[in-house]
mmCIF file of C-alpha atoms and ligand atoms in Angstrom:
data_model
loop_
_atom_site.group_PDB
_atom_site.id
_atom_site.type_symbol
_atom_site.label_atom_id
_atom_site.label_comp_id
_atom_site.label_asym_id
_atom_site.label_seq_id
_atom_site.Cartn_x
_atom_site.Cartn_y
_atom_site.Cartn_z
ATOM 1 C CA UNK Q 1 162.828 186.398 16.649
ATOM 2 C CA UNK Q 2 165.163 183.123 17.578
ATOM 3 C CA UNK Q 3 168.282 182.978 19.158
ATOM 4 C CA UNK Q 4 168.667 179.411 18.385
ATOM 5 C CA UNK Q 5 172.612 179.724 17.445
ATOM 6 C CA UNK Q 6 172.851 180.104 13.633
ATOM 7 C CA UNK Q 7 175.129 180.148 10.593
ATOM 8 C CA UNK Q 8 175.214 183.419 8.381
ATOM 9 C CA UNK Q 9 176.537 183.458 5.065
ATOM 10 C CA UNK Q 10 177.020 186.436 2.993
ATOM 11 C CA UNK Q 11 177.123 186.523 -0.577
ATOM 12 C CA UNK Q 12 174.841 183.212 -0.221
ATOM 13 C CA UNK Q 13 173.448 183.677 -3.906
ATOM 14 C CA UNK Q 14 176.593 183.500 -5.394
ATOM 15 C CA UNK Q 15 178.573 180.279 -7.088
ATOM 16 C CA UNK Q 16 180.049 178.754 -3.691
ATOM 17 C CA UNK Q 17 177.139 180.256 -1.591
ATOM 18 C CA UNK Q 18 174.360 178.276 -3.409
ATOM 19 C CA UNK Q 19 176.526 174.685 -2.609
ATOM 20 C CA UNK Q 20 177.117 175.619 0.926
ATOM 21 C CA UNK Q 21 173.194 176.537 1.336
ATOM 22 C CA UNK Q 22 173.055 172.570 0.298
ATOM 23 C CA UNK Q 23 175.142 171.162 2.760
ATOM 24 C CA UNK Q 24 174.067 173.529 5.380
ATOM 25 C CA UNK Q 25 170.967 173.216 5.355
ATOM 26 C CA UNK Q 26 171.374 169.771 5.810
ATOM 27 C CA UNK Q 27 172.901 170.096 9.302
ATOM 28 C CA UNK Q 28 171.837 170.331 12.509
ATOM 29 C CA UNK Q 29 171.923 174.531 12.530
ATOM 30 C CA UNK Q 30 169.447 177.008 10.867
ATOM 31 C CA UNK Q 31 170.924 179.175 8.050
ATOM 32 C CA UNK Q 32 170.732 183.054 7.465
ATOM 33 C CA UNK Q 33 172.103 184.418 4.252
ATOM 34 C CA UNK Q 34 172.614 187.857 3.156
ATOM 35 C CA UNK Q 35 172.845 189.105 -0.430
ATOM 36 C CA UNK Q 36 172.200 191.757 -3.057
ATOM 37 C CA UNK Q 37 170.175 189.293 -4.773
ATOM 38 C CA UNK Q 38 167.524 186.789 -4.038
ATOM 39 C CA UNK Q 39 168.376 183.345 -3.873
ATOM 40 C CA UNK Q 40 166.903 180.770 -6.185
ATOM 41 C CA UNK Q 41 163.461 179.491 -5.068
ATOM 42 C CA UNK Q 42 165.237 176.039 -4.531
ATOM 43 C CA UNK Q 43 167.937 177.440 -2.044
ATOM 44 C CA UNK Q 44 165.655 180.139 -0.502
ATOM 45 C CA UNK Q 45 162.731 177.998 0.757
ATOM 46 C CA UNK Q 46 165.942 175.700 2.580
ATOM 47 C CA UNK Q 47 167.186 178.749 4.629
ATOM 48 C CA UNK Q 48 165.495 180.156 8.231
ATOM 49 C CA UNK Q 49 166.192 184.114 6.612
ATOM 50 C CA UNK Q 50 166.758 185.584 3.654
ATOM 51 C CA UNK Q 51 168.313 189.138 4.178
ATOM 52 C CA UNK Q 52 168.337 190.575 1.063
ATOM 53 C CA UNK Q 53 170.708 193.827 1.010
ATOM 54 C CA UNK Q 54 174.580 194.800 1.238
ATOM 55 C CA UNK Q 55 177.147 193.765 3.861
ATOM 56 C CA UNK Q 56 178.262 197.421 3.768
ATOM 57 C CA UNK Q 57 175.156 198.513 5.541
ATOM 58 C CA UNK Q 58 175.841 198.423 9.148
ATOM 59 C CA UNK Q 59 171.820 198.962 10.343
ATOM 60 C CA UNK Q 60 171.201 195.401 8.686
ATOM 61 C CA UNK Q 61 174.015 193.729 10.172
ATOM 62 C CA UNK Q 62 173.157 195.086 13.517
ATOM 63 C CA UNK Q 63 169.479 193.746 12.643
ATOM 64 C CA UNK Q 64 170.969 190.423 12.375
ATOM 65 C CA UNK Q 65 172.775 190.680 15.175
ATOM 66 C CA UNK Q 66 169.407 191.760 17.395
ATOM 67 C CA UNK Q 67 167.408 188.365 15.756
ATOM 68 C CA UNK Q 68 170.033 185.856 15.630
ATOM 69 C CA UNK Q 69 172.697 184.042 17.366
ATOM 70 C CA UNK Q 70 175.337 183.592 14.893
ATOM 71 C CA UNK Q 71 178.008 181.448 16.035
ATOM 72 C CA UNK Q 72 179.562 180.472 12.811
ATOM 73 C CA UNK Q 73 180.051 183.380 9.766
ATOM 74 C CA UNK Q 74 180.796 182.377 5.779
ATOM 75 C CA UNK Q 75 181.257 185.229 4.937
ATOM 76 C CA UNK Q 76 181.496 185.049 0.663
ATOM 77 C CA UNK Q 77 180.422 188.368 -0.534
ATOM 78 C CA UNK Q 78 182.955 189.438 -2.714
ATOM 79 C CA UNK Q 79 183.908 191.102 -6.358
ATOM 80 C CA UNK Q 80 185.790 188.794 -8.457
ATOM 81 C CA UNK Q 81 188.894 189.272 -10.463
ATOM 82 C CA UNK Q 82 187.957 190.693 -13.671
ATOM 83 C CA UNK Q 83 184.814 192.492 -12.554
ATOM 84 C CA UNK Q 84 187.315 194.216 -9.817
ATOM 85 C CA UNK Q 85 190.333 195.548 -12.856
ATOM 86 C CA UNK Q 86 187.113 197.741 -14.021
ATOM 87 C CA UNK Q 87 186.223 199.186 -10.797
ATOM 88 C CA UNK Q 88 188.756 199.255 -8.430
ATOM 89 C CA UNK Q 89 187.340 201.607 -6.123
ATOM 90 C CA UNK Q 90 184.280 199.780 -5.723
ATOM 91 C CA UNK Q 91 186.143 196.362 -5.192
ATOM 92 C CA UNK Q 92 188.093 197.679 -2.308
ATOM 93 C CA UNK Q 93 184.994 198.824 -0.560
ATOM 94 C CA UNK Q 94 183.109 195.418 -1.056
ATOM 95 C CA UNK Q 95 185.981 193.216 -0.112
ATOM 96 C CA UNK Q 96 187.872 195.225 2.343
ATOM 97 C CA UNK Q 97 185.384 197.648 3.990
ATOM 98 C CA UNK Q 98 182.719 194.378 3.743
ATOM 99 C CA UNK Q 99 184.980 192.139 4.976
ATOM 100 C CA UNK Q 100 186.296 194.627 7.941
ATOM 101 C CA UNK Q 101 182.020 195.462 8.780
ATOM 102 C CA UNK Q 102 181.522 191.243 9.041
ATOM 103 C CA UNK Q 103 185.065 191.057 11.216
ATOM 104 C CA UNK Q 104 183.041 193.195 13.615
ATOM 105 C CA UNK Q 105 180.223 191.792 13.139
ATOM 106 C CA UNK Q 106 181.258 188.456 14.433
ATOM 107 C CA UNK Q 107 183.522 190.391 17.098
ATOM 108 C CA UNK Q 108 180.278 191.832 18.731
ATOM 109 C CA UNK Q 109 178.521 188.369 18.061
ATOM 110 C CA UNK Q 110 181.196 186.452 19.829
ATOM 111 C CA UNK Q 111 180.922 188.857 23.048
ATOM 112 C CA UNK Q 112 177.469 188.760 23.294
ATOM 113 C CA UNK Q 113 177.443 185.305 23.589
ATOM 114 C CA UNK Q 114 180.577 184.801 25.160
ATOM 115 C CA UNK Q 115 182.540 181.779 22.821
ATOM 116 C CA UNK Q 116 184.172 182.742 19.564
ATOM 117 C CA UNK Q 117 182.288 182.857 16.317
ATOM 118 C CA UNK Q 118 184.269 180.645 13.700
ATOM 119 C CA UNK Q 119 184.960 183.345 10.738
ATOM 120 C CA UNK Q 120 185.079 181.426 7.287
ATOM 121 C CA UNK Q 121 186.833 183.683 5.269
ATOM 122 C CA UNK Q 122 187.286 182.687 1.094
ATOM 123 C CA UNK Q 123 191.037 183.454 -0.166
ATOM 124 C CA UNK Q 124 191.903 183.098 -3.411
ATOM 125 C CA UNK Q 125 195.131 181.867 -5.685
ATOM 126 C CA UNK Q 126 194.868 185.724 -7.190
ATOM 127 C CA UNK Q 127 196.792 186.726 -3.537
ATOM 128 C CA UNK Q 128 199.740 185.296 -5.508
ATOM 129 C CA UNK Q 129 201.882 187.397 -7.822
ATOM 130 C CA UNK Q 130 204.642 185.418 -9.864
ATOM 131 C CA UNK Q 131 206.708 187.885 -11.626
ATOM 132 C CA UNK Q 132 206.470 186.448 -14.976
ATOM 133 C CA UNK Q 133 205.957 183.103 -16.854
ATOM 134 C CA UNK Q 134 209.708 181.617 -16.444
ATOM 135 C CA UNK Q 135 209.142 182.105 -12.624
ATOM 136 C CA UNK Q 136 205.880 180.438 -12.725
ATOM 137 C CA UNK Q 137 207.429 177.775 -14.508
ATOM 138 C CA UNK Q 138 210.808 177.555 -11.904
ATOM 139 C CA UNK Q 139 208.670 177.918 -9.347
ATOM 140 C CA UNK Q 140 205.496 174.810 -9.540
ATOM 141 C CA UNK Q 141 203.673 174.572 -6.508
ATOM 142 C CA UNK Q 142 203.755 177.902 -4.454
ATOM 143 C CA UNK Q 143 203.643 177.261 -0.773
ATOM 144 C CA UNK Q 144 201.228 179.525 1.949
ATOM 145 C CA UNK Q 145 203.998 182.174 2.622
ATOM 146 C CA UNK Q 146 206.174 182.931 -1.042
ATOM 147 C CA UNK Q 147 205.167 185.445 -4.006
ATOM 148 C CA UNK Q 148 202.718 186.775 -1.990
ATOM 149 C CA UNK Q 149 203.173 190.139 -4.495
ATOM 150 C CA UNK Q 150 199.409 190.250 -5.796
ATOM 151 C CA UNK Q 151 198.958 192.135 -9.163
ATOM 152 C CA UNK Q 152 195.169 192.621 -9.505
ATOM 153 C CA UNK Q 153 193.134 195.063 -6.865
ATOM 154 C CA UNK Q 154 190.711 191.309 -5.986
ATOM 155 C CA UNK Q 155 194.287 189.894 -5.194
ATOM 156 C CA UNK Q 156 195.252 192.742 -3.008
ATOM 157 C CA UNK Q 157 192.179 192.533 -1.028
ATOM 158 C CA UNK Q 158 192.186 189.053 -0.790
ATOM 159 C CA UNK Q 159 195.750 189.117 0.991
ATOM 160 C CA UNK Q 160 195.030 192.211 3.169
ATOM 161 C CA UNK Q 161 191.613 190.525 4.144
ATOM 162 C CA UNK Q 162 193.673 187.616 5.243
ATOM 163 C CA UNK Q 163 195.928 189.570 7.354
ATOM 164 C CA UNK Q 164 192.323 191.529 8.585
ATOM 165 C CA UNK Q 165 190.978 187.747 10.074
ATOM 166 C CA UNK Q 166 194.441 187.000 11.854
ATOM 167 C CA UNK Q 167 194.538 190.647 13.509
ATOM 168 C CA UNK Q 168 191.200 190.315 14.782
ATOM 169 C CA UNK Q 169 191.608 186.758 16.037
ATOM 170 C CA UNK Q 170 195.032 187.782 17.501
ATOM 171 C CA UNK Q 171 193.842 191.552 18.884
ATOM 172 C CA UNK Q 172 190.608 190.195 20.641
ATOM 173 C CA UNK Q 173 192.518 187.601 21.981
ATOM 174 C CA UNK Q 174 195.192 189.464 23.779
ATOM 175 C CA UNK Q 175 192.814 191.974 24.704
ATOM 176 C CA UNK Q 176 190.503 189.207 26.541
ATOM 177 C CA UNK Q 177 189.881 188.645 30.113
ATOM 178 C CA UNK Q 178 189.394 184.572 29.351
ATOM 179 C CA UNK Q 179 192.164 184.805 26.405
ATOM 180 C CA UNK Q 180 189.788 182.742 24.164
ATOM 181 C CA UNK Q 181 189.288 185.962 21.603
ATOM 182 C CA UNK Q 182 185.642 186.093 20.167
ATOM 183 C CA UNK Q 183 186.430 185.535 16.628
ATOM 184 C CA UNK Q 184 188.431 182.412 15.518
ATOM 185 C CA UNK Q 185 189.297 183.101 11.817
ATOM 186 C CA UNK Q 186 189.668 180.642 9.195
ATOM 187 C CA UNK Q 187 190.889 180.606 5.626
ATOM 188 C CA UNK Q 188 191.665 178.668 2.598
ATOM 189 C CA UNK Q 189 193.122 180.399 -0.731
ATOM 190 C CA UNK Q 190 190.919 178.622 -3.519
ATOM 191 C CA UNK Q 191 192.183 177.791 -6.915
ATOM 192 C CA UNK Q 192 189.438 178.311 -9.831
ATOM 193 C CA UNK Q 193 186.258 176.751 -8.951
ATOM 194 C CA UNK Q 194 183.985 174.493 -11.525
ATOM 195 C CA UNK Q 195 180.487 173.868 -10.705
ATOM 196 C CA UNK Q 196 178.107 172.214 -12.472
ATOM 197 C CA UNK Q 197 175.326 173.709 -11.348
ATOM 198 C CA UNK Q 198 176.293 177.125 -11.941
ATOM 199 C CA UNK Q 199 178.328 179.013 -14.166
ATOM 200 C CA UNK Q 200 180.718 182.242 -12.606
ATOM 201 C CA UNK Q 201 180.748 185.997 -13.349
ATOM 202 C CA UNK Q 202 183.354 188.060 -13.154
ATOM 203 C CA UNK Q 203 186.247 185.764 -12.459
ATOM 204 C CA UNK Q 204 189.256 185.334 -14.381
ATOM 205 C CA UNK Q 205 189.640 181.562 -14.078
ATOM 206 C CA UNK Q 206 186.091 181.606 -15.822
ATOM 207 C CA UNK Q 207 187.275 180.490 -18.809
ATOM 208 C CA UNK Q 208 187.098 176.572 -17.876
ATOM 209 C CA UNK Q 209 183.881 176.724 -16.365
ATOM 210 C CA UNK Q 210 182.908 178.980 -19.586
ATOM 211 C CA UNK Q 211 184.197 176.223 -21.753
ATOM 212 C CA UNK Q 212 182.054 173.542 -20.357
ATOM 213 C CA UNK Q 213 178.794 175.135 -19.915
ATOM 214 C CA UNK Q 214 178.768 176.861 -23.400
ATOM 215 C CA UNK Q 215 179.364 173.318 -24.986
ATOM 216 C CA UNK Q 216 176.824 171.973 -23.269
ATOM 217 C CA UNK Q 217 174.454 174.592 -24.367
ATOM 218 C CA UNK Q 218 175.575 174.162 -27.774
ATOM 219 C CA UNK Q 219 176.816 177.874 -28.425
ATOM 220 C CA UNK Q 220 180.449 178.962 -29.418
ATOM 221 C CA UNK Q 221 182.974 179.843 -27.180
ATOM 222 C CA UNK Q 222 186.613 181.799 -27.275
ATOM 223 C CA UNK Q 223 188.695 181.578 -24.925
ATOM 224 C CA UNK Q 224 190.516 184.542 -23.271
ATOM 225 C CA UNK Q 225 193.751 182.767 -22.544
ATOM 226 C CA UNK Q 226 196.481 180.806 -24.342
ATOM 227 C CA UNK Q 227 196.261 177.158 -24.487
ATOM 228 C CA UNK Q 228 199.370 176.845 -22.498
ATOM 229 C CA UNK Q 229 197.880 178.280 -19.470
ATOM 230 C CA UNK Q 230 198.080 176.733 -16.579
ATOM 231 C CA UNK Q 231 196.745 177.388 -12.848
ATOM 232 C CA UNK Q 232 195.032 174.715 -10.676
ATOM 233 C CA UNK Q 233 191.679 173.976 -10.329
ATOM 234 C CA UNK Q 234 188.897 172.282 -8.123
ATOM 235 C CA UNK Q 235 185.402 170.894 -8.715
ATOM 236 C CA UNK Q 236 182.421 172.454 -6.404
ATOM 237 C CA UNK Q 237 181.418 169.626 -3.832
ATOM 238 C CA UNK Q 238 185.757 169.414 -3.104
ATOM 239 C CA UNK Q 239 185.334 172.881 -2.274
ATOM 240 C CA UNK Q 240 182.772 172.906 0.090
ATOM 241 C CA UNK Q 241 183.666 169.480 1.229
ATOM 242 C CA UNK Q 242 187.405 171.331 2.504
ATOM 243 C CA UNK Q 243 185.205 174.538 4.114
ATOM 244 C CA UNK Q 244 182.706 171.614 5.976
ATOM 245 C CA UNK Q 245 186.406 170.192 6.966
ATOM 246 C CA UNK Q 246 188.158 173.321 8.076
ATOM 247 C CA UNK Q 247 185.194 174.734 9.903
ATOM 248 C CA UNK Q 248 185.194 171.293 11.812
ATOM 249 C CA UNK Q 249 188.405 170.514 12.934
ATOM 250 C CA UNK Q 250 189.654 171.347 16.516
ATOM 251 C CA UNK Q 251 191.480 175.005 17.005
ATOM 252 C CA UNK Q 252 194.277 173.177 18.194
ATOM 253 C CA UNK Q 253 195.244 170.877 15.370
ATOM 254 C CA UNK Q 254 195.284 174.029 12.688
ATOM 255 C CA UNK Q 255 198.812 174.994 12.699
ATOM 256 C CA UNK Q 256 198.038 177.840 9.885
ATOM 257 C CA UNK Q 257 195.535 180.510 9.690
ATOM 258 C CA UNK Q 258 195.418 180.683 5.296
ATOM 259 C CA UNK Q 259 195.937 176.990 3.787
ATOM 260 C CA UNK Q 260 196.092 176.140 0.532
ATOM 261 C CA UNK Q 261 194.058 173.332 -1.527
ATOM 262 C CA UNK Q 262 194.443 172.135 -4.420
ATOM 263 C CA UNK Q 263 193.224 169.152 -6.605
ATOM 264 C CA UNK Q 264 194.368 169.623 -10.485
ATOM 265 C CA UNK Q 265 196.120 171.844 -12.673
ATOM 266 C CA UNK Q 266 195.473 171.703 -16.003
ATOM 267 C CA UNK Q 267 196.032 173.771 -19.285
ATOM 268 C CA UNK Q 268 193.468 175.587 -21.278
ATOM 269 C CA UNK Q 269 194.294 173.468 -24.026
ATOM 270 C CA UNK Q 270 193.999 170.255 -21.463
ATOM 271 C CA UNK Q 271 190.335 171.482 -20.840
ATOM 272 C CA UNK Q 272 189.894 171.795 -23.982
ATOM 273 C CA UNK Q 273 190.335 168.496 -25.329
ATOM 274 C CA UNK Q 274 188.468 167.033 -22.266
ATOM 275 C CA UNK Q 275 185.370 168.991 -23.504
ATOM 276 C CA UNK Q 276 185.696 168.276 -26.914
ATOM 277 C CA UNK Q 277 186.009 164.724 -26.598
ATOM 278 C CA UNK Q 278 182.471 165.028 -24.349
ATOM 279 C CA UNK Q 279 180.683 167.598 -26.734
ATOM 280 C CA UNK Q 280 182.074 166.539 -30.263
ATOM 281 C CA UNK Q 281 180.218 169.151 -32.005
ATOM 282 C CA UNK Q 282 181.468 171.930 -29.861
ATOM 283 C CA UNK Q 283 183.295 174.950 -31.101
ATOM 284 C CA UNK Q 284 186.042 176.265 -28.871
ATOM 285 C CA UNK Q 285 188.377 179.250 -30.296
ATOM 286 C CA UNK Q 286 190.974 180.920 -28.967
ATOM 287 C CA UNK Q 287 190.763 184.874 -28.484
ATOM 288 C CA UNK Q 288 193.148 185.728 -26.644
ATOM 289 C CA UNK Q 289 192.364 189.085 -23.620
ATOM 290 C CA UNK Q 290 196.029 190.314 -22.538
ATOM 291 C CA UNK Q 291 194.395 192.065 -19.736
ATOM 292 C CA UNK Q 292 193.176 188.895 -18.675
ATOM 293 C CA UNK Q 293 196.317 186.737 -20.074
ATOM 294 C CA UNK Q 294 198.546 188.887 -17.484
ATOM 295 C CA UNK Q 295 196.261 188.391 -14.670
ATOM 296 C CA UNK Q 296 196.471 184.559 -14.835
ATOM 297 C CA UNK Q 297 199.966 184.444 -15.794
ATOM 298 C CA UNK Q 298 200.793 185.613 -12.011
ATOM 299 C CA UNK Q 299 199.192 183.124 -11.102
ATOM 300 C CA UNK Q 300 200.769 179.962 -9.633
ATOM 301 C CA UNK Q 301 200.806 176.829 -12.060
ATOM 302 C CA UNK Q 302 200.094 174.794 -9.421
ATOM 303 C CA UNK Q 303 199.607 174.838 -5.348
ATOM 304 C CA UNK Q 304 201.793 172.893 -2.520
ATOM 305 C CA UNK Q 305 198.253 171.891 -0.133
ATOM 306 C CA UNK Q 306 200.316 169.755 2.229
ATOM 307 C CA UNK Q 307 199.610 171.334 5.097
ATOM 308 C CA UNK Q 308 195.771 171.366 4.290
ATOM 309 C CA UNK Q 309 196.078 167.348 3.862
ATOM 310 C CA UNK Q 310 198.183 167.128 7.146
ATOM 311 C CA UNK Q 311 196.220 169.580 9.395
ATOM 312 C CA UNK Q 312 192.383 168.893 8.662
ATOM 313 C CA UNK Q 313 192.907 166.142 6.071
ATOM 314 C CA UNK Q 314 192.250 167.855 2.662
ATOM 315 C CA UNK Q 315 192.222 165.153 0.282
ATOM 316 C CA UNK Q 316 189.944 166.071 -3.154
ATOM 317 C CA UNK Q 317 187.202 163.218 -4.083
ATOM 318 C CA UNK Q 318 188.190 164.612 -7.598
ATOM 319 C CA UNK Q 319 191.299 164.828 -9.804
ATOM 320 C CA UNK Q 320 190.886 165.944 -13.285
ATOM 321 C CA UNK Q 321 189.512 162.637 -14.971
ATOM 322 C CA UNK Q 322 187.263 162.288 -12.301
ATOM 323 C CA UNK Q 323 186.215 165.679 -12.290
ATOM 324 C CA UNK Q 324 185.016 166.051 -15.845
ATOM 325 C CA UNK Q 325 184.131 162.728 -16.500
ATOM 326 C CA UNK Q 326 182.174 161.856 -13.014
ATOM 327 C CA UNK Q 327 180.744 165.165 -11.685
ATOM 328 C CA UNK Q 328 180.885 168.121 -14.355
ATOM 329 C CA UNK Q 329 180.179 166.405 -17.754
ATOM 330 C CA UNK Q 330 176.963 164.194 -16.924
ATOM 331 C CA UNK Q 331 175.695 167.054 -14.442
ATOM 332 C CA UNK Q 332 175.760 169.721 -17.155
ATOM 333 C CA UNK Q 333 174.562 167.510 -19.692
ATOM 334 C CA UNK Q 334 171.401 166.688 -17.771
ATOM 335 C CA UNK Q 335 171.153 170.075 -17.228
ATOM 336 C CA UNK Q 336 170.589 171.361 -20.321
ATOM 337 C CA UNK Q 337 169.366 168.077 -22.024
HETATM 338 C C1 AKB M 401 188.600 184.662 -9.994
HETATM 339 O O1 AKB M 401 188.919 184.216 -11.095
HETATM 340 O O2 AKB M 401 188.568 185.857 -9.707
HETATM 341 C C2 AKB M 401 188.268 183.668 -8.911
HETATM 342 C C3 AKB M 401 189.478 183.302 -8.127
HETATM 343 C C4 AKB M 401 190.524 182.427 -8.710
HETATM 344 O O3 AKB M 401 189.604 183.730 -7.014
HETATM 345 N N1 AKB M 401 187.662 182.506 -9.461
#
């Protein structure tokens, strides 16, 4: 048993989890994951415990609880887009009743060792509805509080789970002898994620990633959306880079609870040519999914980050060019070279 204060992150096997473990583990503060699935050997012998199991069962959360003092909760686990449209039901449970179990989780944590636990909590661009393409197109970069009218159940969790965090970091707080609250919730909506080191499931901004990694593999790929589509984007390391940056800045210089970040935004086709001109041989069709068409089409062409850049200096190492031709095309290459 240690109660050396620790980090827990749920969902720690998962696209974001296994670049977080990196960085982590690299700091000062032992890490604790919890997942469904085992990590990879590489990620799993850099970690103090490896919980495998689901954050919907309340006996092993209260296990971690007894072993370890967690002062700091990423808490990842979710179902993604996509995978969520085919089972609604269980999405709301994961996200919602998951998220709510870690919310108290970190509540109890925080009391029992009387300073707030700093609650990392993953939003997405999906809590955004547009209404239909000529609004997305009027509209550009969405700011923190419009369209907020998500269309997909993973949207709809996302936003409630938002509004979850700032009712237990508000609640707490009034409720609190010292008026310091125990959990002091944090959250940035991300637009699609590439990594290079892994490629996503269940997403609907999968089809860049998809696009890449099947080049590079030298196997076919069709793409679910039209080449005009457009949301934004941002490469792995800017994306934990901005959660490393948000988790660190002083309470009192965040003027939001949900920020925005963004870094590029471009189209299908745009991502396209950019792995075309790096894979000449590759073969990238267009099959268009309406399911999967609508979902992105709500989905804002672009973000307005500012107060992410102002607040806890956001500011991307990688913009499109940069992003393909510095990080995700030689990483993937050497990867399956
Ligand atoms: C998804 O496509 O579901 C995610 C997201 C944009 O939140 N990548």
């Amino acid at each position: 048993m240690s109660r050396t204060s620790s980090i827990l992150i749920t969902g720690a096997s998962g696209e974001i989890g296994h670049s977080l473990i990196e960085r982590l583990a690299a700091g000062p503060q032992p890490v604790i994951t919890l997942d469904l699935n085992a990590l990879a050997p590489e990620h799993g012998k850099k970690v103090r415990k490896e919980f495998i199991g689901s954050i919907l069962d309340n006996s092993l959360l209260e296990r971690i609880h007894a072993e370890y003092e967690i002062d700091r909760v990423y808490h990842l686990a979710a179902l993604l887009s996509t995978r969520s449209e085919f089972s609604p039901a269980l999405a709301h449970k994961v996200n919602v009743e998951g998220t709510l179990n870690l919310l108290e989780f970190a509540q109890k944590a925080g009391e029992s060792h009387g300073r707030p636990v700093v609650f990392f909590y993953p939003s997405s661009i999906a809590a955004y509805g547009l209404a239909d393409a000529e609004t997305k197109l009027a509209v550009g970069k969405v700011r923190e509080d419009d369209h907020l009218h998500p269309t997909t159940m993973y949207g709809a969790n996302k936003l409630y789970c938002e509004h979850l965090g700032r009712y237990y970091g508000r609640h707490y707080k009034q409720l609190s002898a010292n008026s310091l609250g125990k959990i002091d919730f944090r959250c940035i909506r991300f637009p699609g994620l590439i990594s290079a080191i892994t490629a996503p499931s269940g997403g609907t901004s999968d089809f860049a990633p998809e696009m890449i990694h099947t080049a590079a593999k030298g196997e076919p790929y069709a793409c679910f959306v039209r080449p005009d589509t457009r949301i934004p984007f941002m490469a792995m390391p800017d994306a934990v880079t901005a959660i490393q940056h948000l988790m660190d800045a002083p309470q009192a210089q965040l003027q939001r609870v949900v920020y925005n970040i963004g870094a590029f935004a471009p189209s299908a086709e745009e991502v396209r040519a950019v792995v075309m001109r790096a894979f000449p041989g590759a073969t990238i069709t267009w099959e268009i999914d309406a399911k999967r068409q609508g979902i992105v089409d709500s989905w804002p062409a672009d973000v307005d980050d500012s107060a992410a850049r102002h607040d806890w200096g956001h500011a991307p190492r990688y913009g499109f060019d940069a992003a393909f031709g510095e990080y995700l095309i030689p990483t993937i290459r050497n990867r399956y070279a």
